[in-house]
mmCIF file of C-alpha atoms in Angstrom:
data_model
loop_
_atom_site.group_PDB
_atom_site.id
_atom_site.type_symbol
_atom_site.label_atom_id
_atom_site.label_comp_id
_atom_site.label_asym_id
_atom_site.label_seq_id
_atom_site.Cartn_x
_atom_site.Cartn_y
_atom_site.Cartn_z
ATOM 1 C CA UNK P 727 179.217 101.665 243.813
ATOM 2 C CA UNK P 728 178.059 105.116 242.987
ATOM 3 C CA UNK P 729 174.395 106.062 243.468
ATOM 4 C CA UNK P 730 174.231 106.880 239.759
ATOM 5 C CA UNK P 731 175.515 103.358 238.960
ATOM 6 C CA UNK P 732 172.881 101.801 241.177
ATOM 7 C CA UNK P 733 170.088 103.854 239.623
ATOM 8 C CA UNK P 734 171.270 102.995 236.064
ATOM 9 C CA UNK P 735 171.565 99.272 236.944
ATOM 10 C CA UNK P 736 168.010 99.360 238.414
ATOM 11 C CA UNK P 737 166.612 100.977 235.307
ATOM 12 C CA UNK P 738 168.428 98.604 233.036
ATOM 13 C CA UNK P 739 166.973 95.646 234.974
ATOM 14 C CA UNK P 740 163.465 97.163 234.753
ATOM 15 C CA UNK P 741 163.882 97.496 231.010
ATOM 16 C CA UNK P 742 165.190 93.954 230.616
ATOM 17 C CA UNK P 743 162.355 92.514 232.683
ATOM 18 C CA UNK P 744 159.817 94.561 230.813
ATOM 19 C CA UNK P 745 161.105 93.361 227.419
ATOM 20 C CA UNK P 746 161.187 89.769 228.714
ATOM 21 C CA UNK P 747 157.500 90.078 229.757
ATOM 22 C CA UNK P 748 156.633 91.614 226.357
ATOM 23 C CA UNK P 749 158.344 88.591 224.579
ATOM 24 C CA UNK P 750 157.023 85.836 226.794
ATOM 25 C CA UNK P 751 153.594 87.024 227.924
ATOM 26 C CA UNK P 752 152.729 90.015 225.653
ATOM 27 C CA UNK P 753 152.515 92.062 228.834
ATOM 28 C CA UNK P 754 153.981 95.558 228.985
ATOM 29 C CA UNK P 755 154.651 96.308 232.673
ATOM 30 C CA UNK P 756 155.612 99.958 232.050
ATOM 31 C CA UNK P 757 152.366 100.556 230.054
ATOM 32 C CA UNK P 758 150.320 98.900 232.832
ATOM 33 C CA UNK P 759 151.988 100.945 235.584
ATOM 34 C CA UNK P 760 151.497 104.193 233.637
ATOM 35 C CA UNK P 761 147.832 103.377 232.921
ATOM 36 C CA UNK P 762 148.201 102.518 229.229
ATOM 37 C CA UNK P 763 147.155 99.504 227.181
ATOM 38 C CA UNK P 764 149.784 97.231 225.528
ATOM 39 C CA UNK P 765 151.537 99.176 222.773
ATOM 40 C CA UNK P 766 150.182 102.600 223.897
ATOM 41 C CA UNK P 767 152.451 105.339 225.202
ATOM 42 C CA UNK P 768 151.937 108.443 227.235
ATOM 43 C CA UNK P 769 154.246 111.200 228.300
ATOM 44 C CA UNK P 770 154.982 109.321 231.546
ATOM 45 C CA UNK P 771 155.691 106.011 229.784
ATOM 46 C CA UNK P 772 157.977 107.774 227.300
ATOM 47 C CA UNK P 773 159.857 109.329 230.184
ATOM 48 C CA UNK P 774 160.309 105.872 231.772
ATOM 49 C CA UNK P 775 161.353 104.313 228.402
ATOM 50 C CA UNK P 776 163.778 107.244 227.895
ATOM 51 C CA UNK P 777 165.277 106.868 231.335
ATOM 52 C CA UNK P 778 165.834 103.160 230.630
ATOM 53 C CA UNK P 779 167.581 103.984 227.367
ATOM 54 C CA UNK P 780 169.791 106.616 228.925
ATOM 55 C CA UNK P 781 170.625 104.109 231.686
ATOM 56 C CA UNK P 782 171.623 101.576 229.064
ATOM 57 C CA UNK P 783 173.967 104.085 227.371
ATOM 58 C CA UNK P 784 175.395 105.092 230.751
ATOM 59 C CA UNK P 785 175.997 101.456 231.640
ATOM 60 C CA UNK P 786 177.735 100.791 228.321
ATOM 61 C CA UNK P 787 180.003 103.803 228.787
ATOM 62 C CA UNK P 788 180.840 102.813 232.374
ATOM 63 C CA UNK P 789 181.600 99.271 231.263
ATOM 64 C CA UNK P 790 184.012 100.512 228.622
ATOM 65 C CA UNK P 791 185.709 102.793 231.173
ATOM 66 C CA UNK P 792 186.097 99.945 233.636
ATOM 67 C CA UNK P 793 187.492 97.635 230.970
ATOM 68 C CA UNK P 794 190.046 100.317 229.909
ATOM 69 C CA UNK P 795 191.159 100.955 233.485
ATOM 70 C CA UNK P 796 191.412 97.254 234.387
ATOM 71 C CA UNK P 797 194.972 96.725 233.070
ATOM 72 C CA UNK P 798 196.105 99.898 234.814
ATOM 73 C CA UNK P 799 194.686 98.645 238.106
ATOM 74 C CA UNK P 800 196.447 95.343 237.690
ATOM 75 C CA UNK P 801 199.805 97.066 237.100
ATOM 76 C CA UNK P 802 199.292 99.440 240.041
ATOM 77 C CA UNK P 803 198.769 96.546 242.401
ATOM 78 C CA UNK P 804 201.989 94.819 241.403
#
């Protein structure tokens, strides 16, 4: 696994956990860590949210690439 893949996966997990906490407990972990109240944003929290979004796009693109290469890998092994 590439370091970029690991970073992206970690950020996607952080984002998923944060949204789960927002839904279940009305608790915004990113806002709390960055010193904001629930629903508030700062430059730092927007950077974190942006990084999570970029990681999600990166993960989707990688998943599509893996799915496209899968049949080729199966044929190459035969």
